[in-house]
Amino acid sequence: IPAGAEVPRALFDSAADNLLQNALGKRATQPGLRVRVALTGDGLRVCDSGIAVPAEIARSLLHSPVRSDTGLGIGLYQAARQAHAAGYELRLESNRDGEVCFRLLRVG
């Protein structure tokens, strides 16, 4: 992490936990899935090598609770709201088969 880079601890814990739990849950249904985590100067990036999020779900993801196979999809929504309140953004940065990436980054 570059010198001086900071992410509020509660936000980092919440976002990282949610993103990693989701990736591990996805791995249970997609054997061989690889998960990559990177800390950057402005936040966090979590990517997996799995199947893309369907377009109809991706449109609502992070903006409202989205029902999933493993729950109600509230975790990402709450993490996105928490990020926004702290001056960060949680976004689905890449969404294609083989590269699904979520990014938590400082805005402004």
N, CA, C and O atoms as CSV, one atom per row, in Angstrom:
chain,resi,resn,atom,element,x,y,z
A,1,ILE,N,N,0.860,-1.173,0.000
A,1,ILE,CA,C,0.000,0.000,0.000
A,1,ILE,C,C,0.902,1.230,0.000
A,1,ILE,O,O,1.841,1.304,0.793
A,2,PRO,N,N,0.637,2.177,-0.861
A,2,PRO,CA,C,1.447,3.391,-0.899
A,2,PRO,C,C,1.377,4.152,0.431
A,2,PRO,O,O,0.362,4.109,1.126
A,3,ALA,N,N,2.454,4.838,0.769
A,3,ALA,CA,C,2.501,5.622,2.001
A,3,ALA,C,C,1.339,6.602,2.050
A,3,ALA,O,O,1.023,7.252,1.054
A,4,GLY,N,N,0.714,6.703,3.199
A,4,GLY,CA,C,-0.375,7.654,3.385
A,4,GLY,C,C,-1.737,7.145,2.940
A,4,GLY,O,O,-2.745,7.813,3.170
A,5,ALA,N,N,-1.788,5.988,2.314
A,5,ALA,CA,C,-3.067,5.444,1.864
A,5,ALA,C,C,-3.853,4.950,3.076
A,5,ALA,O,O,-3.305,4.268,3.941
A,6,GLU,N,N,-5.132,5.293,3.135
A,6,GLU,CA,C,-5.971,4.880,4.243
A,6,GLU,C,C,-7.375,4.569,3.766
A,6,GLU,O,O,-7.914,5.247,2.892
A,7,VAL,N,N,-7.952,3.547,4.345
A,7,VAL,CA,C,-9.356,3.231,4.180
A,7,VAL,C,C,-9.884,3.098,5.594
A,7,VAL,O,O,-9.285,2.379,6.394
A,8,PRO,N,N,-10.987,3.762,5.940
A,8,PRO,CA,C,-11.516,3.614,7.295
A,8,PRO,C,C,-11.680,2.131,7.638
A,8,PRO,O,O,-12.216,1.355,6.848
A,9,ARG,N,N,-11.208,1.754,8.828
A,9,ARG,CA,C,-11.161,0.347,9.213
A,9,ARG,C,C,-12.523,-0.345,9.133
A,9,ARG,O,O,-12.625,-1.442,8.584
A,10,ALA,N,N,-13.559,0.278,9.669
A,10,ALA,CA,C,-14.884,-0.353,9.665
A,10,ALA,C,C,-15.361,-0.581,8.232
A,10,ALA,O,O,-15.950,-1.619,7.931
A,11,LEU,N,N,-15.111,0.377,7.357
A,11,LEU,CA,C,-15.497,0.235,5.953
A,11,LEU,C,C,-14.693,-0.878,5.292
A,11,LEU,O,O,-15.255,-1.726,4.599
A,12,PHE,N,N,-13.388,-0.875,5.505
A,12,PHE,CA,C,-12.541,-1.907,4.926
A,12,PHE,C,C,-12.991,-3.289,5.400
A,12,PHE,O,O,-13.154,-4.205,4.593
A,13,ASP,N,N,-13.193,-3.436,6.712
A,13,ASP,CA,C,-13.611,-4.728,7.258
A,13,ASP,C,C,-14.930,-5.189,6.654
A,13,ASP,O,O,-15.073,-6.350,6.271
A,14,SER,N,N,-15.883,-4.285,6.571
A,14,SER,CA,C,-17.206,-4.621,6.051
A,14,SER,C,C,-17.149,-5.002,4.570
A,14,SER,O,O,-17.683,-6.037,4.168
A,15,ALA,N,N,-16.510,-4.175,3.778
A,15,ALA,CA,C,-16.435,-4.425,2.336
A,15,ALA,C,C,-15.604,-5.678,2.045
A,15,ALA,O,O,-16.019,-6.536,1.266
A,16,ALA,N,N,-14.439,-5.777,2.671
A,16,ALA,CA,C,-13.571,-6.929,2.425
A,16,ALA,C,C,-14.263,-8.220,2.842
A,16,ALA,O,O,-14.235,-9.204,2.103
A,17,ASP,N,N,-14.879,-8.224,4.013
A,17,ASP,CA,C,-15.562,-9.424,4.483
A,17,ASP,C,C,-16.674,-9.822,3.516
A,17,ASP,O,O,-16.796,-10.992,3.151
A,18,ASN,N,N,-17.473,-8.859,3.108
A,18,ASN,CA,C,-18.590,-9.156,2.213
A,18,ASN,C,C,-18.107,-9.661,0.862
A,18,ASN,O,O,-18.611,-10.664,0.356
A,19,LEU,N,N,-17.145,-8.980,0.283
A,19,LEU,CA,C,-16.641,-9.379,-1.032
A,19,LEU,C,C,-15.977,-10.755,-0.987
A,19,LEU,O,O,-16.159,-11.567,-1.895
A,20,LEU,N,N,-15.212,-11.011,0.066
A,20,LEU,CA,C,-14.545,-12.314,0.167
A,20,LEU,C,C,-15.538,-13.431,0.440
A,20,LEU,O,O,-15.419,-14.512,-0.136
A,21,GLN,N,N,-16.516,-13.192,1.307
A,21,GLN,CA,C,-17.535,-14.210,1.562
A,21,GLN,C,C,-18.324,-14.529,0.294
A,21,GLN,O,O,-18.630,-15.690,0.023
A,22,ASN,N,N,-18.649,-13.507,-0.470
A,22,ASN,CA,C,-19.362,-13.731,-1.733
A,22,ASN,C,C,-18.514,-14.547,-2.710
A,22,ASN,O,O,-19.022,-15.452,-3.372
A,23,ALA,N,N,-17.228,-14.227,-2.797
A,23,ALA,CA,C,-16.344,-14.963,-3.701
A,23,ALA,C,C,-16.215,-16.415,-3.249
A,23,ALA,O,O,-16.224,-17.325,-4.079
A,24,LEU,N,N,-16.096,-16.637,-1.950
A,24,LEU,CA,C,-15.989,-18.007,-1.450
A,24,LEU,C,C,-17.289,-18.775,-1.676
A,24,LEU,O,O,-17.260,-19.967,-1.980
A,25,GLY,N,N,-18.422,-18.101,-1.531
A,25,GLY,CA,C,-19.703,-18.742,-1.817
A,25,GLY,C,C,-19.811,-19.109,-3.285
A,25,GLY,O,O,-20.324,-20.173,-3.632
A,26,LYS,N,N,-19.328,-18.229,-4.141
A,26,LYS,CA,C,-19.347,-18.475,-5.581
A,26,LYS,C,C,-18.439,-19.655,-5.924
A,26,LYS,O,O,-18.732,-20.449,-6.818
A,27,ARG,N,N,-17.339,-19.745,-5.197
A,27,ARG,CA,C,-16.384,-20.838,-5.426
A,27,ARG,C,C,-17.013,-22.198,-5.140
A,27,ARG,O,O,-16.658,-23.194,-5.770
A,28,ALA,N,N,-17.944,-22.237,-4.193
A,28,ALA,CA,C,-18.608,-23.501,-3.855
A,28,ALA,C,C,-19.418,-24.040,-5.032
A,28,ALA,O,O,-19.593,-25.252,-5.165
A,29,THR,N,N,-19.907,-23.151,-5.878
A,29,THR,CA,C,-20.711,-23.585,-7.029
A,29,THR,C,C,-19.912,-23.575,-8.330
A,29,THR,O,O,-20.380,-24.067,-9.357
A,30,GLN,N,N,-18.705,-23.012,-8.281
A,30,GLN,CA,C,-17.852,-22.944,-9.473
A,30,GLN,C,C,-16.451,-23.448,-9.104
A,30,GLN,O,O,-15.538,-22.650,-8.895
A,31,PRO,N,N,-16.286,-24.774,-9.024
A,31,PRO,CA,C,-14.985,-25.331,-8.652
A,31,PRO,C,C,-13.861,-24.788,-9.541
A,31,PRO,O,O,-14.043,-24.579,-10.740
A,32,GLY,N,N,-12.715,-24.569,-8.932
A,32,GLY,CA,C,-11.569,-24.053,-9.680
A,32,GLY,C,C,-11.533,-22.535,-9.763
A,32,GLY,O,O,-10.591,-21.968,-10.315
A,33,LEU,N,N,-12.543,-21.876,-9.224
A,33,LEU,CA,C,-12.593,-20.412,-9.244
A,33,LEU,C,C,-11.380,-19.848,-8.514
A,33,LEU,O,O,-11.056,-20.280,-7.407
A,34,ARG,N,N,-10.724,-18.899,-9.129
A,34,ARG,CA,C,-9.593,-18.211,-8.505
A,34,ARG,C,C,-10.055,-16.843,-8.011
A,34,ARG,O,O,-10.817,-16.151,-8.687
A,35,VAL,N,N,-9.586,-16.463,-6.828
A,35,VAL,CA,C,-9.932,-15.171,-6.237
A,35,VAL,C,C,-8.640,-14.393,-6.032
A,35,VAL,O,O,-7.669,-14.913,-5.482
A,36,ARG,N,N,-8.638,-13.136,-6.483
A,36,ARG,CA,C,-7.491,-12.248,-6.294
A,36,ARG,C,C,-7.921,-11.040,-5.484
A,36,ARG,O,O,-8.972,-10.453,-5.740
A,37,VAL,N,N,-7.112,-10.674,-4.513
A,37,VAL,CA,C,-7.381,-9.509,-3.677
A,37,VAL,C,C,-6.184,-8.580,-3.785
A,37,VAL,O,O,-5.041,-9.016,-3.651
A,38,ALA,N,N,-6.446,-7.299,-4.029
A,38,ALA,CA,C,-5.361,-6.319,-4.117
A,38,ALA,C,C,-5.725,-5.092,-3.301
A,38,ALA,O,O,-6.835,-4.570,-3.404
A,39,LEU,N,N,-4.784,-4.638,-2.493
A,39,LEU,CA,C,-4.921,-3.374,-1.795
A,39,LEU,C,C,-4.241,-2.328,-2.660
A,39,LEU,O,O,-3.098,-2.503,-3.083
A,40,THR,N,N,-4.948,-1.248,-2.919
A,40,THR,CA,C,-4.406,-0.193,-3.774
A,40,THR,C,C,-4.283,1.085,-2.979
A,40,THR,O,O,-4.747,1.157,-1.842
A,41,GLY,N,N,-3.671,2.080,-3.556
A,41,GLY,CA,C,-3.498,3.353,-2.880
A,41,GLY,C,C,-4.809,4.031,-2.525
A,41,GLY,O,O,-4.866,4.845,-1.603
A,42,ASP,N,N,-5.870,3.693,-3.263
A,42,ASP,CA,C,-7.151,4.342,-3.002
A,42,ASP,C,C,-8.229,3.371,-2.540
A,42,ASP,O,O,-9.396,3.752,-2.447
A,43,GLY,N,N,-7.864,2.119,-2.246
A,43,GLY,CA,C,-8.885,1.205,-1.771
A,43,GLY,C,C,-8.543,-0.260,-1.904
A,43,GLY,O,O,-7.439,-0.690,-1.572
A,44,LEU,N,N,-9.506,-1.024,-2.397
A,44,LEU,CA,C,-9.444,-2.477,-2.421
A,44,LEU,C,C,-10.059,-2.990,-3.711
A,44,LEU,O,O,-11.018,-2.413,-4.224
A,45,ARG,N,N,-9.501,-4.079,-4.234
A,45,ARG,CA,C,-10.048,-4.705,-5.436
A,45,ARG,C,C,-10.109,-6.210,-5.193
A,45,ARG,O,O,-9.115,-6.820,-4.801
A,46,VAL,N,N,-11.282,-6.809,-5.427
A,46,VAL,CA,C,-11.470,-8.249,-5.289
A,46,VAL,C,C,-12.023,-8.767,-6.612
A,46,VAL,O,O,-13.080,-8.334,-7.071
A,47,CYS,N,N,-11.287,-9.707,-7.220
A,47,CYS,CA,C,-11.670,-10.258,-8.521
A,47,CYS,C,C,-11.770,-11.772,-8.424
A,47,CYS,O,O,-11.106,-12.406,-7.604
A,48,ASP,N,N,-12.606,-12.328,-9.269
A,48,ASP,CA,C,-12.653,-13.781,-9.381
A,48,ASP,C,C,-12.706,-14.169,-10.845
A,48,ASP,O,O,-12.994,-13.356,-11.723
A,49,SER,N,N,-12.420,-15.440,-11.076
A,49,SER,CA,C,-12.349,-15.955,-12.444
A,49,SER,C,C,-13.640,-16.659,-12.844
A,49,SER,O,O,-13.637,-17.479,-13.763
A,50,GLY,N,N,-14.721,-16.356,-12.180
A,50,GLY,CA,C,-15.975,-17.057,-12.414
A,50,GLY,C,C,-16.849,-16.461,-13.498
A,50,GLY,O,O,-16.421,-15.652,-14.321
A,51,ILE,N,N,-18.087,-16.900,-13.457
A,51,ILE,CA,C,-19.100,-16.478,-14.420
A,51,ILE,C,C,-19.570,-15.066,-14.081
A,51,ILE,O,O,-19.727,-14.728,-12.907
A,52,ALA,N,N,-19.794,-14.253,-15.093
A,52,ALA,CA,C,-20.252,-12.868,-14.908
A,52,ALA,C,C,-21.594,-12.825,-14.179
A,52,ALA,O,O,-22.393,-13.758,-14.260
A,53,VAL,N,N,-21.821,-11.731,-13.474
A,53,VAL,CA,C,-23.111,-11.471,-12.838
A,53,VAL,C,C,-24.107,-11.189,-13.964
A,53,VAL,O,O,-23.833,-10.353,-14.825
A,54,PRO,N,N,-25.261,-11.870,-13.974
A,54,PRO,CA,C,-26.243,-11.608,-15.036
A,54,PRO,C,C,-26.603,-10.120,-15.101
A,54,PRO,O,O,-26.703,-9.454,-14.071
A,55,ALA,N,N,-26.792,-9.616,-16.303
A,55,ALA,CA,C,-27.034,-8.188,-16.527
A,55,ALA,C,C,-28.198,-7.646,-15.708
A,55,ALA,O,O,-28.110,-6.543,-15.169
A,56,GLU,N,N,-29.292,-8.406,-15.606
A,56,GLU,CA,C,-30.455,-7.906,-14.865
A,56,GLU,C,C,-30.151,-7.768,-13.374
A,56,GLU,O,O,-30.750,-6.927,-12.703
A,57,ILE,N,N,-29.243,-8.566,-12.851
A,57,ILE,CA,C,-28.840,-8.447,-11.450
A,57,ILE,C,C,-27.805,-7.340,-11.308
A,57,ILE,O,O,-27.864,-6.555,-10.361
A,58,ALA,N,N,-26.861,-7.269,-12.236
A,58,ALA,CA,C,-25.800,-6.264,-12.173
A,58,ALA,C,C,-26.364,-4.846,-12.154
A,58,ALA,O,O,-25.791,-3.961,-11.517
A,59,ARG,N,N,-27.482,-4.623,-12.848
A,59,ARG,CA,C,-28.083,-3.275,-12.874
A,59,ARG,C,C,-28.535,-2.821,-11.488
A,59,ARG,O,O,-28.468,-1.631,-11.180
A,60,SER,N,N,-28.992,-3.744,-10.655
A,60,SER,CA,C,-29.504,-3.403,-9.330
A,60,SER,C,C,-28.473,-3.591,-8.229
A,60,SER,O,O,-28.583,-2.993,-7.158
A,61,LEU,N,N,-27.481,-4.413,-8.489
A,61,LEU,CA,C,-26.470,-4.720,-7.494
A,61,LEU,C,C,-25.831,-3.447,-6.965
A,61,LEU,O,O,-25.486,-2.558,-7.743
A,62,LEU,N,N,-25.674,-3.352,-5.689
A,62,LEU,CA,C,-25.072,-2.220,-4.981
A,62,LEU,C,C,-26.036,-1.041,-4.812
A,62,LEU,O,O,-25.757,-0.127,-4.037
A,63,HIS,N,N,-27.162,-1.052,-5.527
A,63,HIS,CA,C,-28.128,0.047,-5.449
A,63,HIS,C,C,-29.372,-0.327,-4.663
A,63,HIS,O,O,-30.116,0.542,-4.210
A,64,SER,N,N,-29.591,-1.621,-4.505
A,64,SER,CA,C,-30.736,-2.121,-3.746
A,64,SER,C,C,-30.447,-3.571,-3.366
A,64,SER,O,O,-29.593,-4.215,-3.975
A,65,PRO,N,N,-31.158,-4.083,-2.363
A,65,PRO,CA,C,-30.971,-5.512,-2.057
A,65,PRO,C,C,-31.344,-6.351,-3.265
A,65,PRO,O,O,-32.340,-6.080,-3.936
A,66,VAL,N,N,-30.544,-7.367,-3.539
A,66,VAL,CA,C,-30.761,-8.233,-4.693
A,66,VAL,C,C,-30.768,-9.677,-4.198
A,66,VAL,O,O,-29.794,-10.145,-3.609
A,67,ARG,N,N,-31.863,-10.371,-4.441
A,67,ARG,CA,C,-31.956,-11.768,-4.011
A,67,ARG,C,C,-30.916,-12.591,-4.753
A,67,ARG,O,O,-30.708,-12.442,-5.958
A,68,SER,N,N,-30.267,-13.470,-3.986
A,68,SER,CA,C,-29.270,-14.352,-4.583
A,68,SER,C,C,-29.550,-15.785,-4.158
A,68,SER,O,O,-30.452,-16.040,-3.360
A,69,ASP,N,N,-28.776,-16.713,-4.693
A,69,ASP,CA,C,-28.937,-18.118,-4.325
A,69,ASP,C,C,-28.590,-18.370,-2.866
A,69,ASP,O,O,-29.054,-19.342,-2.269
A,70,THR,N,N,-27.776,-17.494,-2.293
A,70,THR,CA,C,-27.316,-17.709,-0.924
A,70,THR,C,C,-27.897,-16.719,0.081
A,70,THR,O,O,-27.510,-16.744,1.249
A,71,GLY,N,N,-28.809,-15.856,-0.337
A,71,GLY,CA,C,-29.378,-14.900,0.606
A,71,GLY,C,C,-30.184,-13.823,-0.085
A,71,GLY,O,O,-30.635,-13.980,-1.220
A,72,LEU,N,N,-30.353,-12.718,0.634
A,72,LEU,CA,C,-31.160,-11.621,0.118
A,72,LEU,C,C,-30.338,-10.548,-0.586
A,72,LEU,O,O,-30.906,-9.586,-1.104
A,73,GLY,N,N,-29.026,-10.689,-0.616
A,73,GLY,CA,C,-28.194,-9.722,-1.315
A,73,GLY,C,C,-28.126,-8.374,-0.630
A,73,GLY,O,O,-27.906,-7.349,-1.277
A,74,ILE,N,N,-28.315,-8.375,0.670
A,74,ILE,CA,C,-28.303,-7.117,1.417
A,74,ILE,C,C,-26.882,-6.656,1.725
A,74,ILE,O,O,-26.634,-5.454,1.829
A,75,GLY,N,N,-25.951,-7.589,1.871
A,75,GLY,CA,C,-24.592,-7.258,2.275
A,75,GLY,C,C,-23.894,-6.278,1.355
A,75,GLY,O,O,-23.324,-5.292,1.824
A,76,LEU,N,N,-23.928,-6.525,0.062
A,76,LEU,CA,C,-23.278,-5.605,-0.873
A,76,LEU,C,C,-23.959,-4.248,-0.889
A,76,LEU,O,O,-23.297,-3.216,-0.995
A,77,TYR,N,N,-25.265,-4.249,-0.784
A,77,TYR,CA,C,-26.013,-2.991,-0.745
A,77,TYR,C,C,-25.601,-2.172,0.482
A,77,TYR,O,O,-25.341,-0.973,0.377
A,78,GLN,N,N,-25.543,-2.826,1.642
A,78,GLN,CA,C,-25.142,-2.125,2.866
A,78,GLN,C,C,-23.700,-1.637,2.780
A,78,GLN,O,O,-23.397,-0.519,3.197
A,79,ALA,N,N,-22.818,-2.461,2.247
A,79,ALA,CA,C,-21.422,-2.055,2.094
A,79,ALA,C,C,-21.298,-0.854,1.153
A,79,ALA,O,O,-20.493,0.046,1.396
A,80,ALA,N,N,-22.083,-0.841,0.094
A,80,ALA,CA,C,-22.058,0.286,-0.847
A,80,ALA,C,C,-22.546,1.567,-0.180
A,80,ALA,O,O,-21.981,2.638,-0.400
A,81,ARG,N,N,-23.587,1.461,0.628
A,81,ARG,CA,C,-24.089,2.641,1.353
A,81,ARG,C,C,-23.063,3.141,2.366
A,81,ARG,O,O,-22.851,4.346,2.500
A,82,GLN,N,N,-22.428,2.214,3.076
A,82,GLN,CA,C,-21.393,2.575,4.044
A,82,GLN,C,C,-20.223,3.257,3.335
A,82,GLN,O,O,-19.682,4.246,3.830
A,83,ALA,N,N,-19.843,2.733,2.192
A,83,ALA,CA,C,-18.751,3.324,1.414
A,83,ALA,C,C,-19.101,4.757,1.013
A,83,ALA,O,O,-18.291,5.670,1.176
A,84,HIS,N,N,-20.293,4.944,0.497
A,84,HIS,CA,C,-20.732,6.271,0.065
A,84,HIS,C,C,-20.674,7.275,1.229
A,84,HIS,O,O,-20.214,8.404,1.060
A,85,ALA,N,N,-21.139,6.854,2.394
A,85,ALA,CA,C,-21.141,7.742,3.568
A,85,ALA,C,C,-19.726,8.128,3.998
A,85,ALA,O,O,-19.526,9.174,4.614
A,86,ALA,N,N,-18.744,7.281,3.674
A,86,ALA,CA,C,-17.356,7.546,4.063
A,86,ALA,C,C,-16.542,8.203,2.953
A,86,ALA,O,O,-15.335,8.392,3.105
A,87,GLY,N,N,-17.192,8.556,1.825
A,87,GLY,CA,C,-16.474,9.189,0.725
A,87,GLY,C,C,-15.809,8.204,-0.219
A,87,GLY,O,O,-14.864,8.547,-0.930
A,88,TYR,N,N,-16.310,6.976,-0.218
A,88,TYR,CA,C,-15.803,5.926,-1.099
A,88,TYR,C,C,-16.927,5.436,-1.986
A,88,TYR,O,O,-18.091,5.789,-1.796
A,89,GLU,N,N,-16.562,4.622,-2.956
A,89,GLU,CA,C,-17.554,4.004,-3.819
A,89,GLU,C,C,-17.218,2.523,-3.934
A,89,GLU,O,O,-16.057,2.149,-4.101
A,90,LEU,N,N,-18.230,1.699,-3.845
A,90,LEU,CA,C,-18.090,0.271,-4.116
A,90,LEU,C,C,-18.748,0.052,-5.462
A,90,LEU,O,O,-19.919,0.378,-5.652
A,91,ARG,N,N,-17.987,-0.503,-6.398
A,91,ARG,CA,C,-18.532,-0.673,-7.750
A,91,ARG,C,C,-18.151,-2.035,-8.325
A,91,ARG,O,O,-17.155,-2.651,-7.945
A,92,LEU,N,N,-18.977,-2.464,-9.241
A,92,LEU,CA,C,-18.675,-3.644,-10.042
A,92,LEU,C,C,-17.842,-3.127,-11.208
A,92,LEU,O,O,-18.376,-2.582,-12.175
A,93,GLU,N,N,-16.553,-3.302,-11.106
A,93,GLU,CA,C,-15.620,-2.685,-12.048
A,93,GLU,C,C,-15.504,-3.461,-13.368
A,93,GLU,O,O,-15.365,-2.867,-14.437
A,94,SER,N,N,-15.561,-4.772,-13.279
A,94,SER,CA,C,-15.452,-5.620,-14.459
A,94,SER,C,C,-16.449,-6.759,-14.293
A,94,SER,O,O,-16.540,-7.354,-13.220
A,95,ASN,N,N,-17.190,-7.061,-15.342
A,95,ASN,CA,C,-18.215,-8.091,-15.237
A,95,ASN,C,C,-18.305,-8.885,-16.533
A,95,ASN,O,O,-19.209,-8.704,-17.349
A,96,ARG,N,N,-17.339,-9.761,-16.680
A,96,ARG,CA,C,-17.376,-10.663,-17.831
A,96,ARG,C,C,-16.893,-12.034,-17.368
A,96,ARG,O,O,-16.143,-12.142,-16.397
A,97,ASP,N,N,-17.321,-13.060,-18.057
A,97,ASP,CA,C,-16.893,-14.406,-17.703
A,97,ASP,C,C,-15.373,-14.457,-17.620
A,97,ASP,O,O,-14.682,-14.031,-18.545
A,98,GLY,N,N,-14.858,-14.975,-16.520
A,98,GLY,CA,C,-13.414,-15.078,-16.322
A,98,GLY,C,C,-12.818,-13.906,-15.579
A,98,GLY,O,O,-11.680,-13.993,-15.118
A,99,GLU,N,N,-13.553,-12.801,-15.447
A,99,GLU,CA,C,-13.061,-11.638,-14.700
A,99,GLU,C,C,-14.228,-10.825,-14.164
A,99,GLU,O,O,-14.805,-9.987,-14.857
A,100,VAL,N,N,-14.553,-11.097,-12.917
A,100,VAL,CA,C,-15.578,-10.343,-12.207
A,100,VAL,C,C,-14.856,-9.621,-11.080
A,100,VAL,O,O,-14.317,-10.260,-10.177
A,101,CYS,N,N,-14.844,-8.293,-11.128
A,101,CYS,CA,C,-14.074,-7.506,-10.163
A,101,CYS,C,C,-14.944,-6.446,-9.497
A,101,CYS,O,O,-15.687,-5.714,-10.150
A,102,PHE,N,N,-14.823,-6.394,-8.185
A,102,PHE,CA,C,-15.440,-5.335,-7.399
A,102,PHE,C,C,-14.326,-4.450,-6.893
A,102,PHE,O,O,-13.235,-4.925,-6.581
A,103,ARG,N,N,-14.605,-3.155,-6.813
A,103,ARG,CA,C,-13.592,-2.189,-6.402
A,103,ARG,C,C,-14.162,-1.237,-5.371
A,103,ARG,O,O,-15.241,-0.677,-5.562
A,104,LEU,N,N,-13.455,-1.059,-4.305
A,104,LEU,CA,C,-13.754,-0.062,-3.291
A,104,LEU,C,C,-12.706,1.023,-3.452
A,104,LEU,O,O,-11.512,0.756,-3.312
A,105,LEU,N,N,-13.137,2.246,-3.746
A,105,LEU,CA,C,-12.173,3.308,-3.938
A,105,LEU,C,C,-12.680,4.643,-3.439
A,105,LEU,O,O,-13.883,4.894,-3.360
A,106,ARG,N,N,-11.728,5.485,-3.107
A,106,ARG,CA,C,-12.054,6.848,-2.653
A,106,ARG,C,C,-12.519,7.660,-3.848
A,106,ARG,O,O,-11.958,7.560,-4.940
A,107,VAL,N,N,-13.543,8.459,-3.632
A,107,VAL,CA,C,-14.031,9.332,-4.700
A,107,VAL,C,C,-13.749,10.780,-4.325
A,107,VAL,O,O,-13.657,11.140,-3.151
A,108,GLY,N,N,-13.617,11.592,-5.360
A,108,GLY,CA,C,-13.422,13.018,-5.153
A,108,GLY,C,C,-12.048,13.451,-4.834
A,108,GLY,O,O,-11.805,14.643,-4.645
